[in-house]
């Protein structure tokens, strides 16, 4: 009986406890964790292992023998060891490997054969090493690579990175002062991080080649102005931008006009004292703004900012580091916590009235503006508007039929066509046109809908009540990616070893779950390579928790959320294809009609030539008698190829010569005289990378 039991266990593919290496942990089938091993070598593991984590073990060298027989291995984590090199062909037998993490080692060089044979590799992490050089052919054959991380090394130049499927590239914290278009042959790239490279400019052609870009980090460089490369129409699809830590001058609205799709903007450490008038009107989708470590001048011109954050529900990142520098009464205070009265805005204005017209005397009347509420937003002044001060306000005169003080509006107080009015108690307000809102009609966006259910929002808004289903949420959604927030999930699992993420496409015919294992040190995680305009269910559970065999998905355990990806951007080339196809469909019938007309003309010309020839011969026969036929005439139409046949019939206008057989067009000649064939539309790659081969992100 015992033999049958053992046979059943072995046939089911389960890893027996005796197969788990000494000093390692095997919490779930196919996954092995080896941390702080006493021996500084790669342990021997079962050949059925799929996920192998051997980080923090002080391993210094690798050999092919370490991985012999591991043909099913898909995840290999060798991070935080002491490797100094990657021997050629050391991973060659791991033909199924998709995720390789070599970060936080001491590697100095990447040779030509370091990654040979890894045709299925999708994610390669080499960050936090000491890499100084990479062989020009080191990455050849990695056609399916989705993510490459090289940040935190000592690179001074790059080989040409040719990755047709790459979605994420991180080159931050190296010494590469220039990046050329030839350096990045990555047409589907979604995320580019080039922070701390000592860049002085951003190449326009380089950015123009990345038409699928969603996230750009150019922080902590030496840019003295906002790069002109950001002024391109297709960058309306950019959702996240970081300019932090650059010696930029004054921010200008015109530098950001093409970035209307931004959802996250980082303007930290730019020496800002305030923001340009109407600066944030060009970001209708903005959700997160970071402006920490700036010396803000917290006077009346900035009083609108804290209220704008609340009304637009914009999250202020690093709000504790966003503080006032001037005046002294506000120095050190958090900008977002100030009230309107704290900015020192004047509450009363007195205007002395003079004589309006001629010699008619009018008594001088004081004007007192209505009390200003703390939730009011002083309208940012447009460049064409003049600043209104107590001394420069235009005088408004009372009616000659009234002896009482009447309320009147300061000039230009209402923006965007709004009409100034007073309520029954004398409070100043504005009646706004459709499509504008705010106390002064200063906002041009659509009026925000109630927060209960918004039809335009894509990401799932989590309720405020703490619930297990709220432990994960989607913070940002694009057409092909979902950014997950796992902070609360990790906080509620203090002893968690890792996170198992399971997601399914609820909008497609294939709803099979896809499972990923994520370390517990990643509070944010991006699923990439998703399909556009689809609803995805994402669930998280502690790594090591067994899934019931009766469950069809992980939705029955752990914490779940749903998010819907955006549609395909309008910058796609598909409309061009439709236009080209429409043109082709119109051109073919036109050419067919032209060929028919030419054919009829040839037949008519031949008949006319033959008749004229017969009439000429008939005249000669009457005078000279019958003669033998000319051999040339026996060929019929060939006799008409000569000018005028026998020279007795003069030609008419050259452009209407019916005796010449028209020559076929070059297209007809190339096709052997057949009907014209319209060239096929050339194949092309759309700007989005939503193909079935692209898998989601590991980290």
XYZ file of C-alpha atoms in Angstrom:
699
model
C 0.000 0.000 0.000
C 2.874 2.363 0.802
C 4.382 1.773 -2.617
C 1.165 2.871 -4.311
C 1.072 5.991 -2.136
C 4.646 6.953 -3.042
C 3.939 6.305 -6.704
C 0.906 8.599 -6.553
C 2.932 11.365 -4.897
C 5.734 11.142 -7.441
C 3.339 11.056 -10.372
C 1.599 14.214 -9.138
C 4.871 16.172 -9.409
C 4.986 17.326 -5.790
C 8.356 18.088 -4.242
C 8.979 15.804 -1.298
C 10.466 17.305 1.813
C 13.570 15.173 1.296
C 14.118 16.833 -2.099
C 14.287 20.280 -0.566
C 17.979 21.303 -0.203
C 19.401 21.574 3.274
C 19.005 25.005 4.889
C 16.501 25.987 2.174
C 12.768 26.533 2.315
C 10.264 24.996 -0.131
C 6.888 26.578 0.743
C 5.068 25.756 -2.503
C 5.436 23.360 -5.360
C 8.284 24.223 -7.725
C 9.652 27.165 -5.677
C 12.799 27.051 -3.511
C 14.171 29.821 -1.265
C 17.817 29.610 -0.123
C 19.013 32.555 1.968
C 22.152 32.884 4.116
C 23.499 29.443 3.231
C 26.659 28.378 5.071
C 28.293 27.147 1.829
C 29.164 29.853 -0.720
C 27.978 27.792 -3.701
C 24.775 27.227 -5.656
C 22.859 24.383 -3.970
C 21.682 21.301 -5.874
C 17.929 21.423 -6.420
C 15.375 19.073 -8.073
C 15.169 19.187 -11.869
C 11.464 20.080 -11.624
C 12.221 23.422 -9.947
C 10.614 26.412 -11.683
C 11.455 29.287 -9.311
C 14.843 29.405 -7.588
C 15.746 32.199 -5.148
C 19.347 32.065 -3.863
C 20.071 35.666 -2.866
C 22.182 36.948 0.049
C 24.497 33.928 0.057
C 27.939 35.395 -0.709
C 28.306 33.338 -3.928
C 31.397 34.484 -5.872
C 31.514 32.236 -8.964
C 29.110 30.373 -11.262
C 29.521 27.392 -13.591
C 27.330 25.419 -15.989
C 27.305 22.502 -13.542
C 25.347 24.642 -11.086
C 22.301 24.610 -13.388
C 22.586 21.291 -15.214
C 19.227 19.603 -15.762
C 17.100 22.607 -14.729
C 15.291 22.717 -18.074
C 11.997 23.832 -16.474
C 13.482 26.774 -14.552
C 11.684 30.053 -15.306
C 12.811 32.341 -12.470
C 16.397 32.650 -11.170
C 17.268 35.193 -8.474
C 21.011 35.544 -7.808
C 20.858 39.077 -6.418
C 22.841 40.383 -3.425
C 25.718 37.950 -3.813
C 29.379 38.661 -4.567
C 29.600 37.760 -8.259
C 32.278 39.642 -10.192
C 31.660 38.194 -13.646
C 29.187 36.188 -15.734
C 31.030 33.321 -17.458
C 30.200 32.800 -21.130
C 27.395 30.299 -21.653
C 26.797 29.740 -17.938
C 23.010 30.033 -18.451
C 22.955 28.420 -21.882
C 21.092 25.311 -20.716
C 18.307 27.392 -19.153
C 16.427 27.731 -22.445
C 13.083 28.258 -20.667
C 14.302 30.956 -18.260
C 12.182 34.109 -18.398
C 13.339 36.116 -15.352
C 16.996 36.618 -14.348
C 17.965 38.877 -11.436
C 21.701 39.586 -11.032
C 21.330 42.915 -9.234
C 23.426 44.068 -6.261
C 26.562 42.083 -7.115
C 30.077 43.238 -8.071
C 29.946 42.563 -11.834
C 32.237 44.872 -13.847
C 31.835 43.699 -17.459
C 29.196 42.027 -19.662
C 30.840 39.844 -22.308
C 29.531 38.628 -25.647
C 28.429 35.209 -24.372
C 27.083 36.169 -20.966
C 23.465 35.567 -22.003
C 23.845 33.242 -24.986
C 21.046 30.750 -25.541
C 18.485 32.625 -23.410
C 15.950 33.042 -26.211
C 12.927 33.118 -23.858
C 14.306 35.733 -21.443
C 11.799 38.524 -20.720
C 13.289 40.355 -17.721
C 16.960 41.038 -17.055
C 18.014 42.986 -13.958
C 21.656 44.124 -13.728
C 21.222 47.218 -11.570
C 23.395 48.135 -8.562
C 26.557 46.485 -9.910
C 29.878 47.989 -10.993
C 29.464 47.499 -14.734
C 31.833 49.707 -16.724
C 31.482 48.210 -20.203
C 29.111 46.023 -22.227
C 30.157 44.092 -25.327
C 28.524 45.340 -28.531
C 26.891 41.920 -29.081
C 26.140 41.060 -25.458
C 22.366 41.315 -25.881
C 22.011 39.668 -29.287
C 19.299 37.021 -29.411
C 17.213 38.527 -26.584
C 14.326 39.251 -28.945
C 11.613 38.731 -26.296
C 13.121 40.966 -23.607
C 10.475 43.186 -21.982
C 12.436 44.856 -19.163
C 16.101 45.811 -18.809
C 17.456 47.523 -15.689
C 20.995 48.929 -15.753
C 20.697 51.744 -13.208
C 23.339 52.305 -10.552
C 26.401 51.183 -12.539
C 29.502 52.921 -13.929
C 28.638 53.003 -17.627
C 29.990 55.840 -19.772
C 28.563 54.597 -23.086
C 26.058 52.084 -24.412
C 25.994 49.529 -27.192
C 23.110 49.873 -29.608
C 20.157 48.477 -27.669
C 17.978 46.761 -30.278
C 14.970 45.240 -28.521
C 11.794 45.046 -30.638
C 9.571 44.140 -27.630
C 11.191 46.122 -24.790
C 8.710 48.006 -22.567
C 10.899 49.277 -19.690
C 14.468 50.601 -19.739
C 16.207 52.100 -16.712
C 19.645 53.693 -17.275
C 19.615 56.026 -14.260
C 22.662 56.839 -12.120
C 25.336 56.215 -14.737
C 27.714 58.640 -16.462
C 26.231 58.879 -19.972
C 26.041 62.621 -20.822
C 24.495 62.093 -24.285
C 21.912 59.699 -25.703
C 21.478 59.426 -29.470
C 18.617 57.869 -31.466
C 20.964 55.080 -32.569
C 21.502 54.066 -28.934
C 17.875 53.028 -28.399
C 16.194 50.926 -31.093
C 13.133 50.250 -28.924
C 9.972 51.234 -30.852
C 7.519 49.883 -28.241
C 9.187 51.356 -25.145
C 6.662 52.553 -22.538
C 8.917 53.573 -19.629
C 12.281 55.334 -19.964
C 14.273 56.324 -16.874
C 17.412 58.371 -17.505
C 17.819 60.188 -14.188
C 21.268 61.262 -12.948
C 23.114 60.782 -16.265
C 24.533 64.357 -16.396
C 22.392 65.117 -19.454
C 22.490 68.734 -20.647
C 19.818 68.215 -23.306
C 17.369 65.592 -24.542
C 17.633 64.645 -28.208
C 14.422 65.430 -30.116
C 14.895 62.568 -32.597
C 15.394 60.137 -29.721
C 12.073 61.081 -28.119
C 10.385 61.138 -31.537
C 11.353 57.485 -32.040
C 9.529 56.477 -28.819
C 5.939 57.056 -29.881
C 4.552 54.639 -27.274
C 6.120 56.407 -24.277
C 3.974 56.581 -21.117
C 6.543 57.365 -18.408
C 9.665 59.559 -18.610
C 12.102 60.288 -15.779
C 14.777 62.898 -16.603
C 15.325 64.082 -13.029
C 18.642 65.063 -11.405
C 20.399 65.991 -14.651
C 21.887 69.313 -15.799
C 18.963 70.632 -17.825
C 18.749 74.424 -17.622
C 15.376 74.530 -19.387
C 12.465 72.238 -20.146
C 13.646 70.171 -23.160
C 12.086 71.201 -26.459
C 11.863 67.470 -27.220
C 8.760 67.388 -24.976
C 6.907 69.677 -27.385
C 5.653 66.882 -29.665
C 2.045 65.966 -30.362
C 2.313 62.233 -29.661
C 3.444 62.983 -26.077
C -0.197 63.597 -25.180
C -0.061 59.922 -24.199
C 2.643 60.612 -21.585
C 1.136 59.969 -18.145
C 4.121 60.400 -15.801
C 6.951 62.960 -15.962
C 9.723 63.821 -13.497
C 11.801 66.991 -13.928
C 12.972 67.104 -10.310
C 16.455 68.230 -9.357
C 17.371 70.092 -12.573
C 18.642 73.710 -12.623
C 15.622 74.837 -14.625
C 14.778 78.481 -14.904
C 11.253 79.805 -14.640
C 8.511 77.388 -15.658
C 6.624 78.447 -18.781
C 3.148 77.285 -19.733
C 4.099 76.914 -23.404
C 6.722 74.279 -22.547
C 4.000 71.905 -21.300
C 1.222 72.475 -23.853
C 1.651 69.021 -25.458
C 1.535 67.153 -22.119
C -2.202 67.360 -21.472
C -2.406 63.654 -20.561
C -0.126 63.844 -17.513
C -1.407 62.100 -14.394
C 1.763 62.406 -12.261
C 4.166 65.363 -12.311
C 7.286 65.798 -10.157
C 8.626 69.366 -9.838
C 10.704 68.858 -6.693
C 13.941 70.760 -6.012
C 13.544 73.284 -8.836
C 13.966 76.434 -6.695
C 10.331 77.394 -7.320
C 8.780 80.286 -5.402
C 5.361 79.768 -6.994
C 3.647 78.629 -10.185
C 2.923 80.530 -13.411
C -0.636 81.858 -13.873
C -3.011 79.165 -15.172
C -0.158 76.630 -15.125
C -2.250 73.680 -13.960
C -5.117 74.341 -16.379
C -3.203 72.420 -19.058
C -3.219 69.208 -16.959
C -6.898 68.172 -16.736
C -6.016 64.567 -15.773
C -3.453 65.379 -13.071
C -3.811 63.141 -9.994
C -0.450 63.441 -8.193
C 1.783 66.499 -7.916
C 5.137 66.502 -6.127
C 6.709 69.903 -5.446
C 8.850 69.241 -2.361
C 12.032 71.105 -1.398
C 11.109 74.380 -3.123
C 11.379 77.811 -1.380
C 7.739 78.819 -1.813
C 6.749 82.437 -1.283
C 3.497 81.985 0.676
C 1.848 85.318 0.002
C -1.532 86.182 -1.516
C -0.656 85.188 -5.147
C -0.273 81.577 -3.931
C -3.392 81.483 -1.737
C -5.354 79.551 -4.388
C -2.999 76.534 -4.329
C -4.142 74.627 -1.173
C -7.799 75.039 -2.120
C -7.098 73.931 -5.698
C -5.572 70.721 -4.348
C -8.740 69.952 -2.394
C -11.224 70.905 -5.094
C -9.420 68.962 -7.824
C -8.605 66.111 -5.407
C -4.959 66.195 -6.437
C -2.604 64.282 -4.142
C 0.410 66.334 -3.040
C 3.373 63.989 -2.870
C 5.863 64.463 -0.020
C 3.545 67.070 1.480
C 5.580 67.213 4.694
C 8.561 68.415 2.645
C 6.513 71.028 0.770
C 6.880 74.073 3.018
C 6.929 77.861 2.921
C 10.198 79.790 2.871
C 8.829 83.348 3.007
C 7.458 85.404 4.755
C 8.777 84.763 8.228
C 5.290 84.315 9.676
C 4.777 81.280 7.386
C 8.359 80.045 7.188
C 8.549 76.311 7.805
C 4.791 75.726 7.595
C 3.410 73.023 5.295
C 1.947 74.690 2.230
C -1.020 72.343 1.952
C -2.101 73.041 5.556
C -2.360 76.835 5.235
C -5.754 78.539 5.078
C -6.631 81.454 2.852
C -6.266 83.980 5.664
C -2.705 82.800 6.343
C -1.507 84.224 2.995
C -2.174 87.821 4.055
C -4.673 88.668 1.312
C -6.390 92.072 1.900
C -10.047 91.793 2.959
C -11.124 95.421 2.233
C -10.403 97.860 -0.578
C -11.257 101.573 -0.543
C -11.640 103.504 -3.790
C -12.090 107.300 -3.782
C -14.591 108.436 -6.400
C -13.949 111.600 -8.345
C -16.187 113.693 -10.563
C -17.394 111.549 -13.475
C -18.459 113.945 -16.181
C -18.207 117.696 -16.638
C -18.943 119.897 -13.651
C -21.643 117.707 -12.092
C -20.492 117.160 -8.508
C -20.591 113.584 -7.161
C -19.817 112.830 -3.544
C -16.848 110.556 -2.827
C -17.971 107.078 -1.747
C -15.890 104.340 -0.154
C -16.015 100.822 -1.713
C -15.678 97.826 0.532
C -15.273 94.443 -1.087
C -17.277 91.533 0.321
C -15.628 89.262 2.842
C -13.465 86.584 1.274
C -14.212 82.975 2.255
C -11.478 80.452 2.954
C -12.639 78.182 0.131
C -12.319 80.877 -2.495
C -9.695 80.574 -5.214
C -8.313 83.932 -6.356
C -8.227 83.674 -10.160
C -4.739 83.279 -11.610
C -4.158 86.291 -13.840
C -3.622 85.654 -17.515
C -0.596 87.290 -19.156
C -2.841 89.782 -20.955
C -4.549 90.885 -17.748
C -3.325 93.604 -15.464
C -2.939 93.164 -11.753
C -5.809 94.732 -9.866
C -4.725 96.613 -6.786
C -6.559 99.013 -4.441
C -4.905 102.017 -6.095
C -5.497 101.052 -9.734
C -9.103 99.824 -9.746
C -11.289 101.647 -12.245
C -13.904 103.818 -10.526
C -17.535 102.714 -10.752
C -20.132 105.374 -10.173
C -23.449 104.996 -8.367
C -26.748 105.625 -10.092
C -27.941 109.212 -9.954
C -31.375 107.992 -8.908
C -30.181 106.239 -5.767
C -28.787 107.820 -2.693
C -27.608 104.570 -1.102
C -24.339 102.725 -1.493
C -24.691 100.061 -4.230
C -22.542 96.969 -4.760
C -20.369 96.933 -7.841
C -17.762 94.517 -9.268
C -14.053 95.140 -9.711
C -13.083 94.963 -13.396
C -12.099 91.553 -14.845
C -12.999 89.766 -11.616
C -14.829 86.953 -13.502
C -12.882 84.882 -16.038
C -13.879 82.859 -19.113
C -17.032 84.871 -19.842
C -18.429 84.746 -16.302
C -20.838 87.426 -15.069
C -20.297 89.210 -11.761
C -23.198 89.345 -9.295
C -24.006 89.658 -5.594
C -26.119 87.416 -3.395
C -28.800 88.844 -1.039
C -26.262 89.435 1.732
C -23.834 91.242 -0.543
C -21.372 88.388 -1.166
C -19.448 88.719 -4.439
C -19.768 85.811 -6.867
C -19.673 84.889 -10.559
C -22.228 83.186 -12.813
C -20.183 80.775 -14.949
C -20.790 79.619 -18.507
C -21.230 75.948 -19.321
C -17.878 74.148 -19.158
C -16.322 76.478 -16.554
C -16.518 76.422 -12.778
C -14.950 77.874 -9.647
C -15.611 80.984 -7.582
C -14.268 83.153 -10.427
C -14.987 80.705 -13.315
C -11.237 80.179 -13.494
C -11.399 76.438 -14.265
C -11.925 75.379 -17.870
C -12.396 71.680 -17.242
C -15.694 69.900 -17.089
C -17.502 70.248 -13.771
C -16.329 67.356 -11.583
C -18.913 64.678 -11.082
C -19.918 63.364 -7.646
C -17.273 61.053 -6.227
C -19.632 58.067 -5.878
C -19.391 56.633 -9.399
C -17.564 58.379 -12.221
C -18.024 56.958 -15.709
C -14.816 58.521 -16.967
C -12.497 57.099 -14.365
C -10.629 53.966 -15.308
C -8.962 52.919 -12.112
C -10.949 51.481 -9.232
C -11.374 54.001 -6.409
C -11.015 52.236 -3.091
C -13.388 53.214 -0.273
C -12.108 54.788 2.898
C -13.294 52.010 5.181
C -10.504 49.508 5.815
C -11.470 46.239 4.215
C -9.533 43.218 3.094
C -10.542 43.841 -0.525
C -8.969 47.330 -0.291
C -5.524 45.989 0.573
C -4.489 46.402 -3.080
C -5.575 49.081 -5.533
C -4.655 50.411 -8.970
C -2.933 53.795 -8.822
C -2.352 54.361 -12.529
C -3.725 52.772 -15.687
C -2.603 53.122 -19.328
C -3.629 51.244 -22.446
C -1.158 48.429 -21.738
C -0.221 48.627 -18.048
C -1.660 48.786 -14.515
C 0.319 50.177 -11.542
C -0.660 48.345 -8.342
C -0.399 49.814 -4.844
C 0.534 47.031 -2.396
C 1.452 49.165 0.632
C -1.582 48.239 2.743
C -1.378 44.572 1.782
C 2.237 44.384 2.975
C 1.433 46.290 6.194
C -1.325 43.829 7.081
C 1.032 40.878 6.501
C 4.009 41.571 8.818
C 5.633 38.159 8.301
C 4.984 37.819 4.579
C 7.731 36.133 2.522
C 6.467 37.296 -0.830
C 3.327 38.143 -2.789
C 1.526 35.968 -5.293
C -0.245 38.120 -7.898
C -2.955 36.548 -10.031
C -4.671 38.454 -12.815
C -7.245 37.633 -15.469
C -8.670 39.491 -18.465
C -12.407 39.649 -17.806
C -13.115 41.149 -21.239
C -11.573 38.501 -23.493
C -12.402 34.927 -24.407
C -9.327 33.612 -22.580
C -9.887 34.179 -18.855
C -7.272 31.768 -17.577
C -5.415 33.249 -14.587
C -1.752 34.241 -14.863
C 0.273 33.948 -11.643
C 3.367 36.004 -10.765
C 5.541 35.920 -7.639
C 6.666 39.304 -6.314
C 9.078 39.967 -3.404
C 7.559 41.606 -0.349
C 10.003 44.513 -0.722
C 8.059 45.908 -3.687
C 5.160 48.086 -2.406
C 4.349 49.086 -5.992
C 4.231 46.784 -8.978
C 3.386 47.376 -12.651
C 1.607 44.816 -14.816
C 2.723 45.435 -18.401
C 1.916 44.098 -21.835
C -1.847 44.113 -21.242
C -4.529 44.488 -23.875
C -6.213 47.890 -24.322
C -9.817 48.641 -23.392
C -10.154 45.535 -21.201
C -11.179 44.948 -17.590
C -8.640 43.019 -15.493
C -9.177 41.346 -12.127
C -6.033 41.365 -9.985
C -5.686 39.449 -6.708
C -2.851 39.254 -4.183
C -2.179 36.563 -1.587
C 0.776 35.667 0.635
C 3.419 33.608 -1.147
C 3.272 30.036 0.113
C -0.487 29.879 0.621
C -1.934 26.938 -1.240
C -4.746 27.534 -3.722
C -7.737 25.221 -3.387
C -8.058 22.828 -6.263
C -11.755 23.701 -6.450
C -11.060 27.382 -7.028
C -11.046 28.525 -10.652
C -8.932 31.566 -9.813
C -7.283 33.296 -6.953
C -10.260 35.589 -6.579
C -11.563 33.305 -3.824
C -8.553 34.038 -1.612
C -6.435 37.067 -0.797
C -7.312 40.673 -1.731
C -8.589 41.706 -5.145
C -9.236 44.770 -7.280
C -10.378 45.514 -10.805
C -9.131 48.067 -13.340
C -9.896 48.806 -16.963
C -7.117 49.679 -19.381
C -7.397 52.710 -21.659
C -8.177 52.472 -25.348
C -5.549 52.585 -28.095
C -4.107 56.147 -28.473
C -5.382 58.182 -31.405
C -1.819 58.535 -32.697
C -2.004 55.065 -34.250
C -1.064 54.708 -37.915
C -4.204 52.718 -38.677
C -6.144 55.693 -40.160
C -3.355 56.046 -42.715
C -3.829 52.446 -43.709
C -7.540 52.987 -44.176
C -6.888 56.048 -46.336
C -4.347 54.163 -48.386
C -6.698 51.234 -48.832
C -9.530 53.561 -49.821
C -7.275 55.245 -52.371
C -6.281 51.870 -53.796
C -9.916 50.771 -54.101
C -10.678 53.974 -56.018
C -7.575 53.811 -58.252
C -8.127 50.268 -59.561
C -11.579 50.938 -61.161
C -10.264 54.187 -62.666
C -7.318 52.409 -64.312
C -9.610 49.655 -65.568
C -11.862 52.248 -67.214
C -8.834 53.956 -68.782
C -7.581 50.637 -70.198
C -11.009 49.964 -71.736
C -11.074 53.395 -73.421
C -7.556 52.886 -74.810
C -8.551 49.472 -76.155
C -11.584 50.893 -77.948
C -9.411 53.678 -79.385
C -6.944 51.137 -80.783
C -9.718 49.128 -82.448
C -11.293 52.257 -83.933
C -7.924 53.469 -85.226
C -7.231 50.127 -86.866
C -10.588 50.110 -88.637
C -10.072 53.671 -89.925
C -6.582 52.833 -91.222
C -7.829 49.750 -93.075
C -10.684 51.666 -94.686
C -8.401 54.461 -95.836
C -5.972 51.922 -97.235
C -8.698 50.175 -99.186
C -9.944 53.442 -100.637
C -6.422 54.343 -101.756
C -5.847 50.927 -103.336
C -9.239 51.101 -105.021
C -8.243 54.396 -106.683
C -4.947 52.971 -107.884
C -6.624 49.855 -109.282
C -8.939 51.985 -111.376
C -5.911 53.683 -112.954
C -3.270 50.923 -113.064
C -5.276 47.738 -112.705
C -5.013 45.075 -110.019
C -1.602 44.400 -108.446
C -0.115 41.693 -106.177
C -0.664 42.258 -102.503
C 2.173 43.812 -100.484
C 3.579 41.298 -97.977
C 3.515 44.011 -95.334
C -0.199 44.479 -95.827
C -0.863 40.848 -95.123
C -0.024 41.507 -91.489
C -2.929 43.909 -91.262
C -2.299 46.293 -88.388
C 1.488 46.150 -88.786
C 1.142 48.170 -92.048
C -0.465 50.959 -90.070
C 2.575 51.266 -87.799
C 4.339 53.119 -90.591
C 3.674 56.838 -90.866
C 0.803 57.178 -93.268
C 0.911 53.598 -94.515
C 2.440 53.977 -97.989
C 3.123 57.690 -97.541
C 0.132 58.910 -99.502
C -2.070 59.675 -96.478
C -0.852 62.659 -94.417
C -0.886 62.431 -90.633
C -3.271 64.556 -88.573
C -2.417 66.250 -85.302
C 0.303 64.252 -83.493
C -1.656 64.008 -80.256
C -4.610 62.360 -82.071
C -2.721 59.817 -84.166
C -4.970 56.744 -84.313
C -2.511 54.725 -86.404
C -0.082 54.214 -83.497
C -0.633 51.394 -81.064
C -0.330 52.998 -77.608
C 2.587 51.762 -75.523
C 1.717 50.199 -72.169
C 2.598 52.113 -69.039
C 5.751 51.108 -67.102
C 3.544 49.244 -64.631
C 1.970 47.233 -67.482
C 5.370 46.470 -68.973
C 6.648 45.182 -65.665
C 3.692 42.867 -65.372
C 4.018 41.435 -68.839
C 1.285 43.557 -70.380
C -1.330 42.433 -67.871
C -3.797 44.733 -66.171
C -2.338 47.219 -63.708
C -1.771 45.768 -60.239
C -1.951 48.200 -57.321
C 1.007 47.774 -54.927
C 0.106 46.302 -51.563
C 0.203 48.561 -48.512
C 3.505 48.085 -46.761
C 3.351 46.289 -43.431
C 3.961 48.409 -40.381
C 4.137 48.143 -36.586
C 1.485 50.108 -34.717
C 2.548 52.476 -31.893
C 1.099 50.196 -29.244
C 2.727 46.923 -28.294
C -0.326 44.926 -27.381
C 0.583 41.533 -28.785
C -0.022 38.210 -27.163
C 3.681 37.515 -26.770
C 4.211 40.391 -24.334
C 3.878 39.219 -20.756
C 3.354 41.327 -17.611
C 6.129 42.737 -15.477
C 7.897 40.668 -12.857
C 9.094 43.592 -10.765
